[in-house]
Amino acid sequence: MSESSMPELPKAYEPHDVERKWYKYWLERGYFTPHRDPAKVPFVIIQPPPNITGDLHLGHALTATIEDIMTRWHRMRGEPTLWLPGEDHAGIAAQVVVERLLAKEGLTRHQIGREAFLARVWQWVGETRDNIANQHRRLGVSCDWTRERFTLDAGPSRAVRTAFVRLYNKGLIYRGERIINWCPRCATALSDLEVEHQNVPSNLWHIKYPVVGEDGYYVIVATTRPETMLGDTAVAVNPSDERYGGIIGKSLMLPIVGSVIPVVADEAVAVDFGTGAVKVTPAHDPTDFEIGLRHKLPIINILNPDGTIGESGGKYQGQERFAARQAIVAELEQMGLLERIEPHTHAVGHCQRCRTVVEPMASLQWFVKIAPLAAPAISAVKDGRIRIVPERFTKVYLNWMENIRDWCISRQLWWGHRIPVWYCACGEMVVAVDDPKICPRCGGSELCQDPDVLDTWFSSGLWPHSTLGWPDDTEDLRYFYPTTIMETAYDILFFWVARMIMMGIEDTGEIPFRFVYLHGLIRDERGEKMSKTKGNVLDPLVLMDRYGTDALRFAVLWGTSPGNDSKLGDTKLEAGRNFANKLYNAARFVLRYATQDRGQRLEKVALTLEDRWILSRLARVNTSVTALMEEFEFGEALRQMHDFLWGEFCDWYIELTKGRLQSGAEPSPLPVLVHVLEQSLRLLHPYMPFVTEELWQSLKTATGQQSMADSIMISHYPVADESLHDDDAERVMDGLVEIVRAVRNTRAEYDVASERMIEIQIYAGVMTDSFQPYVAAIESLAKAKVAVLATHRRETSSRALALVLKAAEVVIPMASLFDLAAETARLEKEIAEAMWEQARLEAHLGDETFLARAPEAVVVKEKERLAMAMDKQARLKEHLQRLGE
RNA sequence: GGGCGGUUAGCUCAGCCGGUUAGAGCAUCUGCUUUACACGCAGGAGGUCAUAGGUUCGAAUCCUAUACCGCCCACCA
């Protein structure tokens, strides 16, 4: 292909067709599906399955980007790489959404019944699942779609039942009446984690409970929830509290209700809070429940499932709980039993899904006895078999695990994994993986399955092994488990990560993954959490339409560090788009010259200094980026590739090759241009897969390198060639850059018209020979005619600027622009700076302790600096003197 | 009540296992339609690295307090 026949490429990168084209290409060739190679250790990530409750958001985009980077990177390193995708049925969250859809039709789930409701959810899931998978594909995820799983698929569902039955048989799952969190709107129990506490300003109501048989005597209790007095069955005081010593064992009259309740002594009561006497409502408070157990108090539940007062509430029955609270306070006041109202702010629990205030309530539920599961999960992290990154989350994890409490796993919902327990009229309870046909005790066939479903996180906890085939002993499970990395946002460390570790170890005897990598949350430009209600949600699809997928992937990582939250707005997306475009245009430049007959192999060509420089820089960046990726420092790795490609390859190397390419000088820079670009594209491919594939394929075509792989994604990730490190070339290039910058700077300061060439003289001492071949390059880059390039300064007009640099002196005769006073002032200022520097260094080097304690290398460096400062000063003084002649 | 994170240029953030003159993107100012790129090029200005102590030859970096900001955990009603 000759230069003239190259198709004209548009000036700006257009991502959309490129994205579609290459994703299809990769998918069709099966590059996402790994081969199990027994000789190699696989790299495995199980994708955190997104909820099927709607669209992907930026958090998913970040997760997908980071996981895709790791996946593509390891795949390019030749490891059998599995990234397994899936979706989560999202129990309560999904049910809430479909209930809302029904509500729009004026229906409730109870009106249409369980079966019809579930059919509705499945129908809706069919749509959203495809939607989510397509959005993921759009992000370029290289996950293995042939192994895609849904939490309610047959396999994972059987895993759920198996895990349940095993835990039950070991006595680690039990059914019992305990205080749970009840959401009146969702009408279900919640785990402790699903309750979000919020400080709410409220009151501490002080209520008088009359002492039976002692007219005019009261015990005053303080409460934040006066309505719960309907379920009081005692008043408790601390046994050591002298104020109440005499009243323990006496009876009180419970106002409004009219029942008689005892005063009991219990250590759980704090002497210094409220009045020191606490009303005990065993059905609606965890502490009270415990006190109730110790003192054998009755448990009176005062609430209906919907949050209204129940039948035990007497005349308040049917009232909404907060209305009842007001009414009860009013009645107490009327009775003269309200001592006082003290403003009091306290934490109130809200349902994570619907924000409704939850009620602690005694209820018959299923629980996981968690301590025996937590112990091995704690040691796995403590002994380093599982490493959490960033490390600080280890402490958070351990602290939670060491104080963990039993996990309520039953939900009074319809959508989810039905609890595998059946009840027979004879009283027998059957816990089984497969639906039992008959009762093993009485032989009856009238078995009723428990109506409840499991907490959605129960199935999530099994995800790493259930997706790979557990409980069966499958090839995948044997080869890919334990997995390598669990990558997710830090906000589900307890919900999900901790439970996977517990359940994984419990079910398989092995840890589920070796690393936990936790990334931060993405906030909007003002730092606020994105939410639909705030209307500040950025839709990844819209952003990809506007800027391209690579730009979005760039944006979510740009300027981030592990575990820290980040903000995202147009600025970063523009930076990503601009970078993709810059790369595209750099490649467009190379492609103009890259032709098949000129694509020599690098090792056979002669190299110039700038060639050696860029190759040296590439090798260093390669080493650095690889090290950063090992440590999950993706933001910093991306920054280094960006700076190298833009600030060194484009700004200097490409500029330096222009003269050589246009003049046809030998050696041609093309092999190096092609090599550096090609290697850089591979380095960057995990981050920006589409633009790199597009450009890589163009390069492959243009250079006719048939030996290259079919796709950049299955090419080898570059290994830095340290033999290319070249300190000498880097030093000379630094000098060259310094000269060009200094001249450009002077031109700008003196307002020299951009088209005007100026004349300069360069005195480079021992580096003269090094710079000699670059006269033409300097002339072109600095717009200056180099008149002299010599070892020693020659006599010139005194009406000249003198730029005293590290590697050279540049003299610029500027007769018409020269201003003696200004130039004198400038030199004097520079001399003053050099003297100040000299004084500082001399003081430092005169410090005995510094010389004795600082490492040799630091001392040597300081000495070099001092020599340089003194040399510079001398040269500046010389110039100043000549100005006066 | 515990615990964690943050406080660095106008904005958003890197840097933080100590060692030149503290970096980037954006914004801003000056000048450029230079055939890879105006999604660009060249140049400039802008920071007592929250405050106070301490450790050290040397601190943005380590330690201790303090102040704000944010987050997580927690059954004192």
Short mmCIF file of N, CA, C and O in Angstrom, two decimals, chain A residues 23 32-34 43-48 60-72 75 80-86 136 139-148 480 485 487 553:
data_model
loop_
_atom_site.label_atom_id
_atom_site.label_comp_id
_atom_site.label_asym_id
_atom_site.label_seq_id
_atom_site.Cartn_x
_atom_site.Cartn_y
_atom_site.Cartn_z
N TYR A 23 -16.33 -5.53 19.29
CA TYR A 23 -16.94 -6.41 20.30
C TYR A 23 -17.50 -7.66 19.64
O TYR A 23 -17.35 -8.77 20.14
N PHE A 32 -13.36 -14.69 24.74
CA PHE A 32 -13.73 -14.47 26.14
C PHE A 32 -13.79 -15.77 26.93
O PHE A 32 -13.87 -15.76 28.16
N THR A 33 -13.84 -16.87 26.22
CA THR A 33 -13.98 -18.16 26.88
C THR A 33 -12.62 -18.84 27.05
O THR A 33 -11.92 -19.08 26.07
N PRO A 34 -12.24 -19.10 28.29
CA PRO A 34 -10.90 -19.65 28.53
C PRO A 34 -10.83 -21.15 28.28
O PRO A 34 -11.84 -21.86 28.35
N PHE A 43 -6.53 -17.37 36.12
CA PHE A 43 -6.91 -16.11 36.76
C PHE A 43 -8.43 -16.02 36.68
O PHE A 43 -9.00 -16.13 35.59
N VAL A 44 -9.07 -15.85 37.83
CA VAL A 44 -10.53 -15.93 37.84
C VAL A 44 -11.16 -14.78 38.62
O VAL A 44 -10.77 -14.49 39.75
N ILE A 45 -12.11 -14.14 37.99
CA ILE A 45 -12.94 -13.16 38.68
C ILE A 45 -14.40 -13.56 38.48
O ILE A 45 -14.81 -13.82 37.35
N ILE A 46 -15.13 -13.64 39.57
CA ILE A 46 -16.57 -13.81 39.45
C ILE A 46 -17.16 -12.41 39.54
O ILE A 46 -16.90 -11.68 40.49
N GLN A 47 -17.90 -12.04 38.53
CA GLN A 47 -18.45 -10.68 38.51
C GLN A 47 -19.51 -10.50 39.59
O GLN A 47 -20.36 -11.37 39.78
N PRO A 48 -19.46 -9.38 40.31
CA PRO A 48 -20.56 -9.11 41.23
C PRO A 48 -21.83 -8.97 40.40
O PRO A 48 -21.90 -8.08 39.55
N HIS A 60 -21.60 0.40 38.39
CA HIS A 60 -21.40 -0.80 37.58
C HIS A 60 -20.33 -0.56 36.52
O HIS A 60 -19.54 -1.45 36.21
N ALA A 61 -20.34 0.65 35.95
CA ALA A 61 -19.35 0.97 34.91
C ALA A 61 -17.94 0.90 35.50
O ALA A 61 -17.02 0.40 34.86
N LEU A 62 -17.80 1.38 36.72
CA LEU A 62 -16.48 1.33 37.36
C LEU A 62 -16.07 -0.11 37.65
O LEU A 62 -14.95 -0.53 37.35
N THR A 63 -16.98 -0.87 38.24
CA THR A 63 -16.71 -2.28 38.52
C THR A 63 -16.31 -3.00 37.24
O THR A 63 -15.30 -3.71 37.19
N ALA A 64 -17.12 -2.82 36.21
CA ALA A 64 -16.87 -3.52 34.95
C ALA A 64 -15.52 -3.10 34.36
O ALA A 64 -14.78 -3.94 33.85
N THR A 65 -15.20 -1.83 34.45
CA THR A 65 -13.94 -1.34 33.89
C THR A 65 -12.75 -1.95 34.61
O THR A 65 -11.83 -2.48 33.99
N ILE A 66 -12.78 -1.89 35.93
CA ILE A 66 -11.65 -2.43 36.69
C ILE A 66 -11.49 -3.92 36.45
O ILE A 66 -10.39 -4.43 36.21
N GLU A 67 -12.61 -4.65 36.46
CA GLU A 67 -12.52 -6.10 36.28
C GLU A 67 -12.08 -6.44 34.86
O GLU A 67 -11.34 -7.40 34.64
N ASP A 68 -12.55 -5.65 33.92
CA ASP A 68 -12.14 -5.91 32.54
C ASP A 68 -10.65 -5.64 32.35
O ASP A 68 -9.96 -6.36 31.64
N ILE A 69 -10.16 -4.61 33.01
CA ILE A 69 -8.72 -4.30 32.93
C ILE A 69 -7.92 -5.49 33.45
O ILE A 69 -6.98 -5.96 32.80
N MET A 70 -8.30 -5.99 34.62
CA MET A 70 -7.54 -7.11 35.19
C MET A 70 -7.66 -8.34 34.30
O MET A 70 -6.70 -9.06 34.08
N THR A 71 -8.87 -8.58 33.81
CA THR A 71 -9.11 -9.75 32.98
C THR A 71 -8.30 -9.70 31.69
O THR A 71 -7.62 -10.65 31.32
N ARG A 72 -8.38 -8.57 31.01
CA ARG A 72 -7.65 -8.44 29.75
C ARG A 72 -6.14 -8.52 29.99
O ARG A 72 -5.40 -9.11 29.20
N ARG A 75 -5.19 -12.14 30.71
CA ARG A 75 -5.35 -12.93 29.48
C ARG A 75 -4.18 -12.67 28.55
O ARG A 75 -3.61 -13.60 27.97
N PRO A 80 -4.84 -18.73 31.64
CA PRO A 80 -6.24 -19.08 31.37
C PRO A 80 -7.11 -18.17 32.24
O PRO A 80 -7.01 -18.20 33.47
N THR A 81 -7.89 -17.33 31.60
CA THR A 81 -8.57 -16.27 32.32
C THR A 81 -10.08 -16.37 32.22
O THR A 81 -10.63 -16.36 31.12
N LEU A 82 -10.71 -16.47 33.38
CA LEU A 82 -12.17 -16.55 33.39
C LEU A 82 -12.76 -15.37 34.15
O LEU A 82 -12.42 -15.11 35.30
N TRP A 83 -13.64 -14.67 33.46
CA TRP A 83 -14.42 -13.64 34.13
C TRP A 83 -15.87 -14.04 33.92
O TRP A 83 -16.36 -14.01 32.80
N LEU A 84 -16.50 -14.46 34.99
CA LEU A 84 -17.83 -15.06 34.88
C LEU A 84 -18.93 -14.04 35.22
O LEU A 84 -18.96 -13.53 36.33
N PRO A 85 -19.80 -13.77 34.26
CA PRO A 85 -20.83 -12.75 34.48
C PRO A 85 -22.12 -13.35 35.02
O PRO A 85 -22.32 -14.56 34.98
N GLY A 86 -22.97 -12.48 35.54
CA GLY A 86 -24.25 -12.96 36.03
C GLY A 86 -25.13 -11.81 36.47
O GLY A 86 -24.75 -10.65 36.38
N HIS A 136 -23.76 -4.04 29.67
CA HIS A 136 -22.43 -4.52 30.03
C HIS A 136 -21.57 -4.72 28.79
O HIS A 136 -20.40 -4.35 28.76
N LEU A 139 -20.00 -1.76 27.44
CA LEU A 139 -18.82 -1.29 28.17
C LEU A 139 -17.55 -2.03 27.74
O LEU A 139 -16.46 -1.71 28.20
N GLY A 140 -17.73 -3.01 26.90
CA GLY A 140 -16.56 -3.72 26.39
C GLY A 140 -16.10 -4.89 27.24
O GLY A 140 -14.99 -5.37 27.06
N VAL A 141 -16.92 -5.32 28.16
CA VAL A 141 -16.51 -6.36 29.10
C VAL A 141 -16.14 -7.65 28.37
O VAL A 141 -16.89 -8.15 27.54
N SER A 142 -14.98 -8.19 28.71
CA SER A 142 -14.54 -9.42 28.04
C SER A 142 -14.85 -10.62 28.92
O SER A 142 -14.00 -11.46 29.18
N CYS A 143 -16.08 -10.68 29.41
CA CYS A 143 -16.42 -11.81 30.27
C CYS A 143 -17.00 -12.96 29.44
O CYS A 143 -17.45 -12.78 28.31
N ASP A 144 -16.96 -14.13 30.03
CA ASP A 144 -17.35 -15.34 29.32
C ASP A 144 -18.86 -15.54 29.38
O ASP A 144 -19.39 -16.12 30.33
N TRP A 145 -19.53 -15.08 28.33
CA TRP A 145 -20.99 -15.14 28.34
C TRP A 145 -21.53 -16.56 28.28
O TRP A 145 -22.68 -16.81 28.60
N THR A 146 -20.69 -17.50 27.89
CA THR A 146 -21.18 -18.88 27.85
C THR A 146 -21.39 -19.42 29.26
O THR A 146 -22.03 -20.44 29.45
N ARG A 147 -20.81 -18.76 30.23
CA ARG A 147 -20.96 -19.22 31.61
C ARG A 147 -21.85 -18.28 32.45
O ARG A 147 -21.86 -18.35 33.67
N GLU A 148 -22.58 -17.42 31.76
CA GLU A 148 -23.44 -16.47 32.46
C GLU A 148 -24.43 -17.20 33.38
O GLU A 148 -25.00 -18.22 33.02
N PHE A 480 -11.21 -23.79 38.48
CA PHE A 480 -11.28 -22.33 38.67
C PHE A 480 -11.49 -21.88 40.12
O PHE A 480 -11.46 -20.69 40.42
N ILE A 485 -9.64 -13.04 42.43
CA ILE A 485 -9.93 -11.73 43.00
C ILE A 485 -11.44 -11.48 43.10
O ILE A 485 -12.18 -11.78 42.16
N GLU A 487 -13.65 -8.36 43.30
CA GLU A 487 -13.52 -6.91 43.12
C GLU A 487 -14.90 -6.30 43.25
O GLU A 487 -15.83 -6.68 42.53
N ARG A 553 -14.45 4.74 30.27
CA ARG A 553 -13.56 3.90 31.07
C ARG A 553 -12.38 4.70 31.60
O ARG A 553 -11.95 4.53 32.73
#
